[in-house]
Amino acid sequence: METYCPFLKDEKMAFCKGFPVRKMLPYDRLYHQDNICIKEEHLTCPVYRAKDAERLSGHSSNKKVCPYLEVEEVLFCEVYPVKKMIPSSAFKLECPCTTEAYIDCPAYCQIAQGDRASGETMTVRGFLLDDTVYYHRGHLWLQRVNGKVRLGLDDFGQWLLGDIDKISFPRRKEHVERNKPLLRIRCSHGTAEIASPLSGTLMNANEEVRRDTSLINTDPYGAGWLVELRLAEAELDRLEQGGEGFIATPGARRWLEDEIDRLHGVLETEIGITMSDGGQLIDTLRDVVTQSQWGILIKTFLEN
Amino acid sequence: MKKDTYIDIHIIGEADTVIGLREVEETIRKEFRSATKISRSTINPENFYDPSRKQYHSTKILKEMLDELPADASKMIGIISHDLFIPILTFVFGEAQLDGNVGIVSFARLQQEFYGLPPNQALLQRRLIKEIKHELGHTFGLIHCSLRECVMSVANNIADVDAKGSTFCEGCNELLRRSQKGQ
Ligand code: SF4
Ligand SMILES: [Zn+2]
Ligand SMILES: [Zn+2]
């Protein structure tokens, strides 16, 4: 039986390297909890149902092309309204991308001024995002290092935890199972149980971090790494091919933004869910959440 | 949307001495296809002052606004000159109930003076209009949009406010219309 929505297409499209989201799948915003497009649930998708939007495939062969314009093989919803396709619809909507007008494009100007060089750590609403690692939805990052896979907490994850009193790892050479406990992290508001995103053998635990847990907070992608696992081939594939729970690196920025927004939903106020627009998240979450709120946050973001 | 409802523009404190309310009204009428009324709040912001933050608690003011919401108003957008915060954020330009009735915008940080720059009335007005649309958008159930050119994109600083567009993108507009139909 066909489990792919017939409107989910993969095609070569033009993308702007400067845009925060590279893969503009229509559900990234509306249905980001669950990728309904590749399941039978697509039948309930309003977009699928109202399949009246036009198909986008305009093309142009302009010589003076913006250097940030990139062509990539991507997934997209064929029937979703134009706006999700931005840079590719450029050709049609007379976006600056394919004319000399790109010089004046705010997105272009921002990158040209060195706002974000690729391959470097960037920040998303004040949180560091390293685009050389893989991310897992439990706010873990993973990276291949000398035949092993190193794992740590991402910046948002360490911020949620706050000051860490104690961290415990499995023993060396111990086998860990995917979705089974890997780390126990004790904090002032409670203890977080972090599951392993993959099955493998624990080769190393970061002894420095055990002695000085503040490394996790101050250098989450560097000295604050947690463990190294040896993975079987199938598990490596899972990691590198974006298995369940992994976030493709180009999509990490958008994912993190959504997670930060989701925070407001989880910390429901007396008047229900509110959305706010403003500065950065404060440095110490601990001071403004109750123990039970902290527990809910940890469950929602780290233990899911 | 029911014919006789309207969006209430709720002035908290002396906000209207600084901003042009006529343009605010016109924008709301046009963008949200709704009548508008201006009301003067009885809320005293000082009750929501947090001395440790030296700012005013946005969510608590919203809660108070719910009590002031007239029965025939569909939404209420508060405009205030005080610097607002919510506990987890260093400050907020605004806050709104998602898919609810009330939203609020502070223009404390929309003013050039806040950043030590000479006042610019036209710029303040442009920023305010963007934020009002944005917060009202939330009350109609819109969440943040990934398109910078869309007024529903999130702003974490004043540069973001200036960089984002002042209109709803096609997708957000569509959602807005749907949400209005559903009411
Ligand atoms: S002109 Fe702007 S939007 Fe187009 S590719 Fe260049 S930076 Fe991106
Ligand atoms: Zn918002
Ligand atoms: Zn939008």
Coordinates of C-alpha atoms in Angstrom, one line a residue, chain B residues 28-164:
Chain B
I28 CA -6.7 47.0 12.1
R29 CA -9.9 47.6 10.1
K30 CA -8.2 46.8 6.9
E31 CA -6.0 43.8 7.9
F32 CA -8.5 42.1 10.2
R33 CA -11.6 43.2 8.4
S34 CA -13.2 44.2 11.6
A35 CA -14.7 47.3 13.2
T36 CA -12.6 49.0 15.9
K37 CA -13.3 50.9 19.1
I38 CA -10.9 52.7 21.4
S39 CA -11.2 52.3 25.1
R40 CA -9.3 53.7 28.0
S41 CA -8.2 51.2 30.6
T42 CA -8.7 51.4 34.3
I43 CA -5.8 49.1 34.8
N44 CA -3.0 50.6 36.9
P45 CA 0.3 49.2 35.6
E46 CA 2.0 50.0 38.8
N47 CA 0.2 47.0 40.4
F48 CA 2.2 44.8 38.1
Y49 CA 5.6 46.3 38.6
D50 CA 8.3 43.9 39.6
P51 CA 11.0 45.8 41.6
S52 CA 13.6 43.1 41.0
R53 CA 13.2 43.2 37.3
K54 CA 12.3 46.9 37.2
Q55 CA 9.7 46.0 34.5
Y56 CA 6.0 45.2 34.3
H57 CA 4.5 41.7 34.2
S58 CA 2.9 41.3 30.9
T59 CA 0.9 38.2 31.5
K60 CA -0.7 39.7 34.7
I61 CA -1.8 42.7 32.7
L62 CA -3.3 40.5 30.1
K63 CA -5.2 38.7 32.7
E64 CA -6.5 42.0 34.0
M65 CA -7.5 42.9 30.4
L66 CA -9.7 39.8 30.2
D67 CA -11.8 41.3 32.9
E68 CA -12.2 44.5 31.0
L69 CA -13.1 42.8 27.7
P70 CA -16.5 44.1 26.6
A71 CA -19.0 41.4 25.8
D72 CA -19.4 42.5 22.2
A73 CA -15.7 42.8 21.5
S74 CA -14.0 39.9 19.7
K75 CA -10.5 40.9 20.6
M76 CA -8.7 43.4 22.7
I77 CA -5.3 44.8 22.0
G78 CA -3.6 46.7 24.8
I79 CA -1.1 49.5 24.1
I80 CA 1.2 50.5 26.9
S81 CA 4.3 52.6 27.3
H82 CA 5.8 50.6 30.1
D83 CA 8.6 48.1 29.6
L84 CA 7.1 44.6 29.8
F85 CA 8.5 41.2 30.8
I86 CA 7.5 37.6 31.3
P87 CA 9.5 35.5 33.8
I88 CA 11.5 33.5 31.3
L89 CA 12.3 36.4 28.9
T90 CA 14.5 39.4 29.5
F91 CA 11.8 41.6 28.0
V92 CA 8.9 41.4 25.7
F93 CA 7.7 43.7 22.9
G94 CA 4.3 42.1 23.3
E95 CA 2.4 39.0 24.4
A96 CA -0.9 37.6 23.4
Q97 CA -3.2 34.7 24.2
L98 CA -2.8 32.1 21.4
D99 CA -6.2 31.7 19.8
G100 CA -7.7 33.8 22.5
N101 CA -9.0 37.3 23.1
V102 CA -6.3 39.6 24.4
G103 CA -2.9 40.8 23.4
I104 CA -0.7 43.6 24.5
V105 CA 2.1 45.7 22.9
S106 CA 4.6 47.9 24.7
F107 CA 6.2 50.7 22.8
A108 CA 8.9 51.3 25.4
R109 CA 11.5 49.5 23.3
L110 CA 10.0 50.6 20.0
Q111 CA 11.2 54.1 20.6
Q112 CA 14.5 55.2 19.4
E113 CA 15.1 57.0 22.7
F114 CA 15.3 53.7 24.4
Y115 CA 18.5 53.0 22.5
G116 CA 19.9 56.5 23.0
L117 CA 18.9 57.7 19.6
P118 CA 17.0 60.8 18.6
P119 CA 13.2 60.3 18.5
N120 CA 11.6 59.2 15.2
Q121 CA 7.9 59.3 15.3
A122 CA 7.3 57.7 11.9
L123 CA 9.6 54.8 12.7
L124 CA 7.9 54.3 16.1
Q125 CA 4.6 54.2 14.4
R126 CA 5.8 51.6 11.8
R127 CA 7.2 49.4 14.5
L128 CA 4.1 49.7 16.6
I129 CA 1.8 48.8 13.7
K130 CA 3.9 45.7 13.0
E131 CA 3.8 44.5 16.6
I132 CA 0.0 45.2 16.9
K133 CA -0.6 43.1 13.8
H134 CA 1.7 40.4 15.1
E135 CA 0.0 40.1 18.6
L136 CA -3.5 40.2 17.1
G137 CA -2.3 37.5 14.7
H138 CA -1.6 35.3 17.8
T139 CA -5.0 35.9 19.1
F140 CA -6.3 34.6 15.8
G141 CA -4.3 31.4 16.4
L142 CA -1.3 32.2 14.3
I143 CA 2.1 31.0 15.5
H144 CA 5.5 32.3 14.5
C145 CA 6.3 32.2 10.8
S146 CA 9.7 31.3 9.4
L147 CA 9.5 34.0 6.7
R148 CA 11.4 37.1 7.6
E149 CA 9.2 39.1 5.4
C150 CA 6.1 38.1 7.3
V151 CA 4.8 40.1 10.2
M152 CA 4.4 36.9 12.1
S153 CA 8.1 36.2 12.2
V154 CA 9.5 36.5 15.7
A155 CA 11.5 39.5 16.8
N156 CA 14.1 39.2 19.5
N157 CA 15.5 42.7 19.2
I158 CA 14.6 46.0 17.6
A159 CA 16.6 45.1 14.4
D160 CA 14.4 42.1 13.9
V161 CA 11.3 44.3 14.2
D162 CA 12.7 46.6 11.6
A163 CA 13.9 43.8 9.3
K164 CA 10.6 41.9 9.2

